[in-house]
Short mmCIF file of C-alpha atoms and ligand atoms in Angstrom, two decimals:
data_model
loop_
_atom_site.label_atom_id
_atom_site.label_comp_id
_atom_site.label_asym_id
_atom_site.label_seq_id
_atom_site.Cartn_x
_atom_site.Cartn_y
_atom_site.Cartn_z
CA MET A 105 0.01 -0.40 0.34
CA ALA A 106 1.36 3.28 -0.47
CA ILE A 107 0.28 4.55 3.14
CA ARG A 108 2.92 4.10 6.48
CA ASN A 109 0.47 4.80 8.80
CA LEU A 110 -3.37 4.21 8.90
CA ILE A 111 -4.35 7.00 10.68
CA ASP A 112 -7.71 8.30 9.17
CA PHE A 113 -9.85 6.43 6.02
CA GLY A 114 -9.82 9.32 4.30
CA ASP A 115 -6.22 8.69 3.41
CA VAL A 116 -6.34 4.99 1.80
CA SER A 117 -7.12 5.57 -1.95
CA ARG A 118 -9.53 3.87 -3.78
CA GLU A 119 -6.55 1.55 -5.02
CA ASP A 120 -5.13 0.91 -1.80
CA TRP A 121 -8.04 0.36 -0.47
CA ASP A 122 -8.96 -2.99 -3.68
CA ALA A 123 -5.47 -4.24 -2.93
CA LEU A 124 -6.29 -4.74 0.47
CA TYR A 125 -10.10 -5.75 0.86
CA ALA A 126 -8.48 -8.30 -2.43
CA GLU A 127 -6.17 -9.76 0.18
CA ALA A 128 -8.44 -10.14 2.94
CA CYS A 129 -10.89 -12.55 0.69
CA ARG A 130 -7.57 -14.16 -0.39
CA ILE A 131 -6.72 -14.60 3.61
CA MET A 132 -10.32 -15.57 4.24
CA ASP A 133 -10.75 -17.93 1.82
CA ALA A 134 -6.74 -20.06 2.25
CA PRO A 135 -6.03 -18.71 5.54
CA GLU A 136 -3.84 -21.75 6.14
CA ALA A 137 -1.34 -20.26 3.44
CA TYR A 138 -1.10 -17.11 5.71
CA ALA A 139 -0.20 -18.77 8.53
CA GLU A 140 3.44 -17.42 8.75
CA ALA A 141 3.04 -14.44 6.97
CA CYS A 142 4.31 -12.45 9.74
CA LYS A 143 6.43 -14.76 11.15
CA GLY A 144 9.06 -13.12 13.21
CA LYS A 145 7.32 -9.88 13.04
CA ILE A 146 5.72 -8.40 16.64
CA SER A 147 3.35 -6.32 17.00
CA CYS A 148 2.27 -3.71 20.17
CA ASN A 149 -0.71 -2.97 21.27
CA LEU A 150 -0.75 0.43 22.78
CA PHE A 151 -4.96 0.45 24.44
CA TYR A 152 -5.30 3.66 26.41
CA GLU A 153 -8.95 3.07 26.08
CA THR A 154 -11.29 0.34 26.81
CA SER A 155 -11.25 -2.30 24.13
CA THR A 156 -12.53 -6.22 23.41
CA ARG A 157 -13.15 -6.65 19.76
CA THR A 158 -10.20 -4.71 18.66
CA ASN A 159 -7.69 -5.11 20.64
CA PHE A 160 -8.74 -8.79 20.89
CA SER A 161 -9.49 -8.65 17.04
CA PHE A 162 -6.09 -6.98 16.58
CA GLN A 163 -4.05 -9.70 18.46
CA THR A 164 -5.89 -12.99 16.82
CA ALA A 165 -5.20 -11.40 13.22
CA MET A 166 -1.17 -11.58 14.30
CA LEU A 167 -1.46 -14.62 16.01
CA ARG A 168 -2.97 -15.72 12.32
CA LEU A 169 -0.10 -14.63 10.30
CA GLY A 170 2.71 -16.26 12.17
CA GLY A 171 3.54 -13.01 14.40
CA SER A 172 3.65 -11.94 17.96
CA VAL A 173 1.82 -9.39 20.40
CA PHE A 174 2.91 -7.32 23.39
CA GLY A 175 1.41 -4.44 24.79
CA PHE A 176 -1.08 -3.16 27.45
CA ALA A 177 -5.42 -3.29 27.68
CA ASN A 178 -4.86 -0.52 30.09
CA PRO A 179 -2.40 2.04 30.66
CA SER A 180 -2.42 1.66 34.10
CA SER A 181 -0.55 -0.91 33.81
CA SER A 182 2.61 0.70 32.44
CA SER A 183 4.61 3.34 32.76
CA VAL A 184 2.31 5.37 32.00
CA ALA A 185 0.79 5.84 35.50
CA LYS A 186 4.40 7.43 36.26
CA GLY A 187 3.42 10.32 34.07
CA GLU A 188 5.21 9.11 30.81
CA SER A 189 4.14 11.37 27.78
CA LEU A 190 2.78 10.18 24.78
CA LYS A 191 5.56 10.44 23.06
CA ASP A 192 7.87 8.53 25.53
CA THR A 193 5.59 5.61 25.21
CA VAL A 194 5.80 5.44 21.16
CA LYS A 195 9.14 6.36 20.77
CA MET A 196 10.42 3.39 23.01
CA VAL A 197 8.20 0.67 22.20
CA SER A 198 8.81 1.43 18.24
CA GLY A 199 11.76 0.41 19.17
CA TYR A 200 10.82 -3.26 20.36
CA ALA A 201 8.27 -3.72 17.69
CA ASP A 202 7.35 -3.83 13.48
CA VAL A 203 3.98 -2.30 13.64
CA ILE A 204 2.11 -0.21 17.29
CA VAL A 205 -1.94 -0.12 17.23
CA ILE A 206 -3.01 2.54 19.15
CA ARG A 207 -6.27 3.17 20.63
CA HIS A 208 -6.40 6.36 22.76
CA PRO A 209 -9.44 8.71 24.25
CA ARG A 210 -8.31 11.93 23.48
CA GLU A 211 -9.16 12.63 19.57
CA GLY A 212 -5.71 12.87 17.08
CA ALA A 213 -3.36 10.64 19.19
CA ALA A 214 -2.87 8.25 16.42
CA LEU A 215 -1.97 11.14 14.01
CA ALA A 216 0.92 12.01 17.36
CA ALA A 217 2.21 8.70 18.27
CA SER A 218 2.75 8.71 14.39
CA LEU A 219 5.37 11.40 14.53
CA TYR A 220 7.40 9.76 16.75
CA SER A 221 7.47 6.34 15.95
CA ASP A 222 10.25 4.63 13.75
CA VAL A 223 7.51 1.71 12.40
CA PRO A 224 4.19 2.24 11.08
CA VAL A 225 0.92 3.28 13.32
CA ILE A 226 -1.94 1.85 13.03
CA ASN A 227 -5.09 3.81 14.38
CA ALA A 228 -7.51 1.70 16.72
CA GLY A 229 -9.54 4.84 17.44
CA ASP A 230 -8.97 7.99 18.62
CA GLY A 231 -11.32 9.47 21.25
CA SER A 232 -14.71 10.42 19.17
CA HIS A 233 -12.74 11.18 15.62
CA MET A 234 -11.78 8.08 13.69
CA HIS A 235 -11.71 4.45 14.01
CA PRO A 236 -10.54 3.43 10.17
CA THR A 237 -10.40 0.06 11.04
CA GLN A 238 -13.00 -0.48 12.01
CA THR A 239 -14.17 0.81 8.40
CA THR A 240 -11.96 -2.38 6.90
CA ALA A 241 -14.21 -4.56 8.91
CA ASP A 242 -17.36 -2.47 8.08
CA LEU A 243 -15.97 -2.38 3.96
CA THR A 244 -15.47 -5.59 4.10
CA THR A 245 -18.88 -7.11 5.02
CA ILE A 246 -20.51 -4.91 2.79
CA LEU A 247 -18.65 -6.20 -0.46
CA ARG A 248 -18.57 -9.84 0.92
CA LEU A 249 -22.11 -10.11 1.31
CA HIS A 250 -24.18 -7.60 -0.47
CA GLY A 251 -21.45 -7.71 -3.31
CA THR A 252 -20.96 -3.74 -4.33
CA VAL A 253 -21.29 -0.65 -2.79
CA ASP A 254 -21.76 1.89 -5.29
CA GLY A 255 -25.82 2.61 -5.27
CA LEU A 256 -26.62 1.80 -1.84
CA ALA A 257 -29.04 3.41 0.39
CA VAL A 258 -27.05 3.44 3.90
CA GLY A 259 -28.88 4.48 7.41
CA ILE A 260 -26.86 5.68 10.02
CA CYS A 261 -28.18 5.46 13.23
CA GLY A 262 -27.54 6.61 16.69
CA ASP A 263 -25.17 9.17 18.13
CA LEU A 264 -23.30 10.20 15.23
CA ARG A 265 -21.67 13.00 16.51
CA ASN A 266 -19.03 11.00 19.09
CA GLY A 267 -19.15 7.29 17.11
CA ARG A 268 -16.16 7.75 15.26
CA THR A 269 -16.79 4.88 13.18
CA VAL A 270 -19.20 6.72 11.77
CA HIS A 271 -17.03 9.22 11.06
CA SER A 272 -14.25 6.34 9.40
CA LEU A 273 -17.26 4.71 7.47
CA ILE A 274 -18.37 7.47 5.59
CA LYS A 275 -14.88 9.26 4.77
CA ALA A 276 -14.90 5.81 3.57
CA LEU A 277 -18.16 5.12 1.60
CA ALA A 278 -17.03 8.83 -0.23
CA LYS A 279 -14.74 6.76 -2.99
CA PHE A 280 -17.25 5.27 -3.77
CA GLN A 281 -20.02 5.93 -6.87
CA ASN A 282 -23.44 6.91 -5.42
CA VAL A 283 -23.72 5.89 -1.67
CA ARG A 284 -26.88 7.58 -0.49
CA PHE A 285 -27.21 8.85 3.39
CA PHE A 286 -30.07 8.68 5.40
CA LEU A 287 -28.34 10.24 9.09
CA ILE A 288 -30.22 8.80 11.59
CA SER A 289 -29.51 10.42 15.12
CA PRO A 290 -30.93 12.84 17.74
CA ARG A 291 -30.49 16.75 16.28
CA GLU A 292 -28.48 17.09 19.42
CA LEU A 293 -26.69 13.70 18.85
CA ALA A 294 -26.15 14.69 14.86
CA LEU A 295 -22.87 14.68 12.60
CA PRO A 296 -20.17 16.96 13.52
CA ASP A 297 -19.78 19.83 12.13
CA TYR A 298 -16.18 19.05 10.01
CA MET A 299 -18.22 16.05 9.09
CA ARG A 300 -20.96 17.64 7.55
CA HIS A 301 -18.99 19.24 5.74
CA PHE A 302 -16.97 16.65 4.18
CA MET A 303 -19.79 15.18 2.90
CA GLN A 304 -20.84 18.15 1.48
CA LYS A 305 -17.59 18.51 -0.46
CA HIS A 306 -17.84 14.90 -1.89
CA ASN A 307 -21.45 16.02 -3.10
CA LEU A 308 -22.78 12.77 -0.62
CA PRO A 309 -26.27 12.86 -0.87
CA PHE A 310 -27.33 12.99 2.23
CA VAL A 311 -30.55 13.20 5.14
CA GLU A 312 -30.80 13.85 8.25
CA VAL A 313 -33.71 12.78 10.71
CA THR A 314 -35.14 11.33 13.68
CA GLY A 315 -36.95 7.92 13.40
CA LEU A 316 -36.08 5.12 12.57
CA GLU A 317 -39.19 3.32 11.17
CA ALA A 318 -39.94 5.97 8.93
CA VAL A 319 -36.95 5.25 6.48
CA ILE A 320 -36.13 1.40 7.09
CA PRO A 321 -38.05 0.12 4.03
CA GLN A 322 -35.63 2.35 2.09
CA LEU A 323 -32.57 0.69 3.12
CA ASP A 324 -30.21 -1.24 1.61
CA VAL A 325 -27.66 -1.21 5.07
CA LEU A 326 -28.80 -0.48 8.01
CA TYR A 327 -26.06 0.74 10.01
CA MET A 328 -26.34 1.15 13.95
CA THR A 329 -24.24 2.35 16.80
CA ARG A 330 -24.80 3.42 20.35
CA ILE A 331 -25.05 6.02 22.15
CA GLN A 332 -21.49 7.46 23.30
CA GLN A 333 -21.58 7.37 27.36
CA GLU A 334 -18.22 8.06 28.19
CA ARG A 335 -18.38 10.92 25.35
CA PHE A 336 -20.78 13.25 27.26
CA ASP A 337 -19.65 15.78 29.92
CA ASN A 338 -23.14 15.72 31.26
CA PRO A 339 -24.64 13.23 32.33
CA LEU A 340 -27.96 14.10 32.15
CA ASP A 341 -27.05 14.76 28.62
CA TYR A 342 -26.80 11.02 28.32
CA GLU A 343 -30.22 10.45 30.08
CA ARG A 344 -32.31 12.05 27.80
CA ASN A 345 -30.91 10.14 24.70
CA LYS A 346 -30.43 6.61 26.72
CA GLY A 347 -32.76 4.44 25.37
CA VAL A 348 -33.60 6.71 21.92
CA TYR A 349 -33.20 3.89 19.21
CA VAL A 350 -34.55 -0.13 19.52
CA LEU A 351 -34.35 -1.75 16.50
CA THR A 352 -36.58 -4.81 17.29
CA ASN A 353 -38.01 -7.66 15.34
CA SER A 354 -40.94 -5.81 14.77
CA ILE A 355 -39.38 -2.74 13.59
CA LEU A 356 -36.94 -5.02 10.90
CA GLN A 357 -40.22 -6.15 9.46
CA ARG A 358 -40.71 -3.11 7.59
CA GLY A 359 -37.31 -3.98 5.86
CA ARG A 360 -35.89 -5.01 2.46
CA GLU A 361 -35.25 -8.96 2.51
CA LYS A 362 -31.45 -8.07 1.63
CA LEU A 363 -30.86 -5.59 4.19
CA LEU A 364 -28.09 -5.76 6.17
CA VAL A 365 -28.25 -5.05 10.17
CA MET A 366 -24.80 -4.11 10.74
CA HIS A 367 -22.74 -2.57 14.19
CA PRO A 368 -19.37 -2.29 15.03
CA LEU A 369 -20.10 -3.09 18.85
CA PRO A 370 -20.40 -3.27 21.78
CA ARG A 371 -24.08 -3.04 21.86
CA VAL A 372 -26.19 -1.48 24.61
CA ASP A 373 -29.81 -2.35 23.87
CA GLU A 374 -29.97 0.00 19.97
CA ILE A 375 -30.84 -3.56 19.12
CA ALA A 376 -33.03 -6.31 20.77
CA ASP A 377 -31.59 -9.40 21.32
CA ASP A 378 -34.00 -10.88 19.32
CA VAL A 379 -33.01 -9.70 15.81
CA ASP A 380 -29.95 -11.49 16.39
CA ASN A 381 -31.69 -14.80 14.71
CA ASP A 382 -32.77 -12.65 10.98
CA PRO A 383 -30.56 -13.91 8.69
CA ARG A 384 -29.82 -9.73 8.61
CA ALA A 385 -28.48 -9.29 11.97
CA VAL A 386 -24.83 -9.65 10.52
CA TYR A 387 -22.46 -7.95 13.57
CA PHE A 388 -21.60 -11.03 14.27
CA GLN A 389 -20.03 -11.60 10.89
CA GLN A 390 -18.64 -8.40 11.14
CA GLY A 391 -16.70 -8.88 13.73
CA ARG A 392 -14.96 -11.92 12.00
CA PHE A 393 -13.84 -9.58 8.71
CA GLY A 394 -12.57 -7.53 10.89
CA MET A 395 -10.28 -9.79 11.56
CA PHE A 396 -9.50 -10.42 7.98
CA ALA A 397 -9.31 -6.81 7.23
CA ARG A 398 -6.75 -6.38 9.85
CA MET A 399 -4.90 -9.09 8.92
CA ALA A 400 -4.77 -8.00 5.76
CA LEU A 401 -3.55 -4.82 7.16
CA LEU A 402 -0.97 -6.06 9.42
CA LYS A 403 0.83 -8.25 6.63
CA ASP A 404 1.43 -4.46 4.79
CA LEU A 405 2.26 -2.56 7.25
CA ALA A 406 4.43 -5.06 9.45
CA HIS A 407 7.24 -5.53 6.91
CA GLN A 408 7.91 -1.82 5.39
CA PRO A 409 11.03 -0.47 6.47
CA ARG A 410 12.04 0.59 10.11
CA ILE A 411 12.63 5.29 9.15
CA PRO A 412 13.56 6.65 11.88
CA GLN A 413 12.06 9.79 13.36
CA ARG A 414 13.69 12.80 15.07
CA PHE A 415 11.59 14.26 17.94
CA PRO A 416 9.66 17.68 16.79
CA LEU A 417 9.41 19.62 19.69
CA SER A 418 7.70 22.94 20.58
CA ASP A 419 7.10 25.26 22.69
CA GLU A 420 4.34 26.79 21.11
CA GLY A 421 1.20 25.35 23.47
CA PRO A 422 -1.56 23.99 21.55
CA ILE A 423 -3.91 26.53 19.55
CA CYS A 424 -6.36 24.00 19.39
CA ARG A 425 -9.31 25.02 21.89
CA ASN A 426 -11.22 21.53 21.13
CA PRO A 427 -10.98 20.36 25.15
CA ASN A 428 -10.58 17.06 23.65
CA CYS A 429 -7.75 17.07 21.06
CA ILE A 430 -4.49 16.00 22.21
CA THR A 431 -2.77 18.85 22.37
CA GLN A 432 -4.29 20.01 24.94
CA THR A 433 -2.39 16.99 26.79
CA GLU A 434 0.75 16.69 24.84
CA LEU A 435 1.92 20.25 25.45
CA TYR A 436 5.35 19.58 22.89
CA LEU A 437 2.75 18.81 20.29
CA PRO A 438 4.17 20.88 17.02
CA PRO A 439 0.76 22.84 16.52
CA LEU A 440 0.15 21.19 13.03
CA THR A 441 -3.07 22.48 10.61
CA LYS A 442 -4.35 21.47 7.34
CA GLU A 443 -6.68 23.88 4.90
CA THR A 444 -10.12 21.81 5.17
CA GLU A 445 -13.59 22.32 3.26
CA ALA A 446 -14.18 23.80 6.60
CA GLY A 447 -10.96 26.30 6.46
CA LEU A 448 -8.04 25.52 8.74
CA CYS A 449 -8.12 23.24 10.51
CA CYS A 450 -6.11 21.48 13.39
CA ALA A 451 -4.28 18.45 11.21
CA TYR A 452 -4.85 16.24 14.68
CA CYS A 453 -8.63 16.39 15.61
CA ASP A 454 -10.18 18.17 12.51
CA LYS A 455 -11.41 20.79 14.69
CA PRO A 456 -11.59 24.42 13.04
CA ILE A 457 -8.80 27.09 14.40
CA HIS A 458 -10.57 29.97 14.91
CA PRO A 459 -11.02 32.17 18.15
CA SER A 460 -15.12 31.16 18.45
CA ALA A 461 -14.04 27.26 17.88
CA PRO A 462 -14.13 24.87 19.28
C1 NCD B 169 -16.80 1.03 18.69
C2 NCD B 169 -15.30 1.75 18.98
O1 NCD B 169 -14.39 1.70 19.85
O2 NCD B 169 -15.47 2.80 18.61
N1 NCD B 169 -16.36 -0.38 19.29
C3 NCD B 169 -15.49 -1.40 18.09
O3 NCD B 169 -13.85 -1.02 18.07
N2 NCD B 169 -15.59 -2.35 17.57
C4 NCD B 169 -17.36 1.39 19.20
C5 NCD B 169 -18.55 1.86 20.60
O4 NCD B 169 -17.91 1.55 20.85
O5 NCD B 169 -19.47 1.92 20.40
#
């Protein structure tokens, strides 16, 4: 692949995705042929935030390729608890590993890590920003089970403001033709501005609605998400929105015969258990597809050459005003910006940089 790090799915070209998907399919069709594809390679999983599936999926992906894995699933068991900076941890472990997988509660943490790592970095979720490898699972599921992404009507339901899997998925679907979006959320959990600007810039047709039942008959894919309790500053805001969508068997009866019901998981209550036995419910298969997609990704990135990085340092302090941006806590980070459809933005978290930000 042309990319060295996987930080944002927007950086992945359509050609790169097609090659990755083709490799994921070859692996899932004959996994034993890949049992030594990463022999001698080691991945380091730095999970600063809780995870079940993503961490296990990356671990099993590397193990199935014949490689090894080390890392932490809880930073309190590492030197992070002693106050070690992200850059020092990353620089250190990049001396031990061939690839780093990082999940962090702060937006932009994976990009920050990549500045100091001598080996490729994979973003396994940075706050409510992005989660590109979940997207590799999502696209693989749609392509394997539907045959195509082009022309589909995709409903995305739940917490679109805080759901990082949603943001990465939209960036990926922009690479296909004529995808139509139904964005289903409470108004206060609607898509963040930087993503709405992205959709407008890429001419992605979308409607924003608050009700699921009325639109379900029009969908080819229904991507459910949970309300992200841990991202709410005010617990009352969560209380007001929790349980707002519950897909039940009776609602699903209104959906098309070939509808795919997807979910990155974990679910809380947004999909009733009585949906699980419907053949259209593919969220557990989606998890398994994700492991094969991650095998294809690790196989490529773990073989890339080691490129020693200097320590980019700054004493300017953060210019981004997003309180959840990684630049707010890792104060040495250079204040990187980029020009986007929404104007000048923080390159770490994508939030606009202007006096009235965040
Ligand atoms: C998602 C995540 O962590 O963003 N889970 C996952 O990686 N499969 C979705 C979520 O936590 O709601």
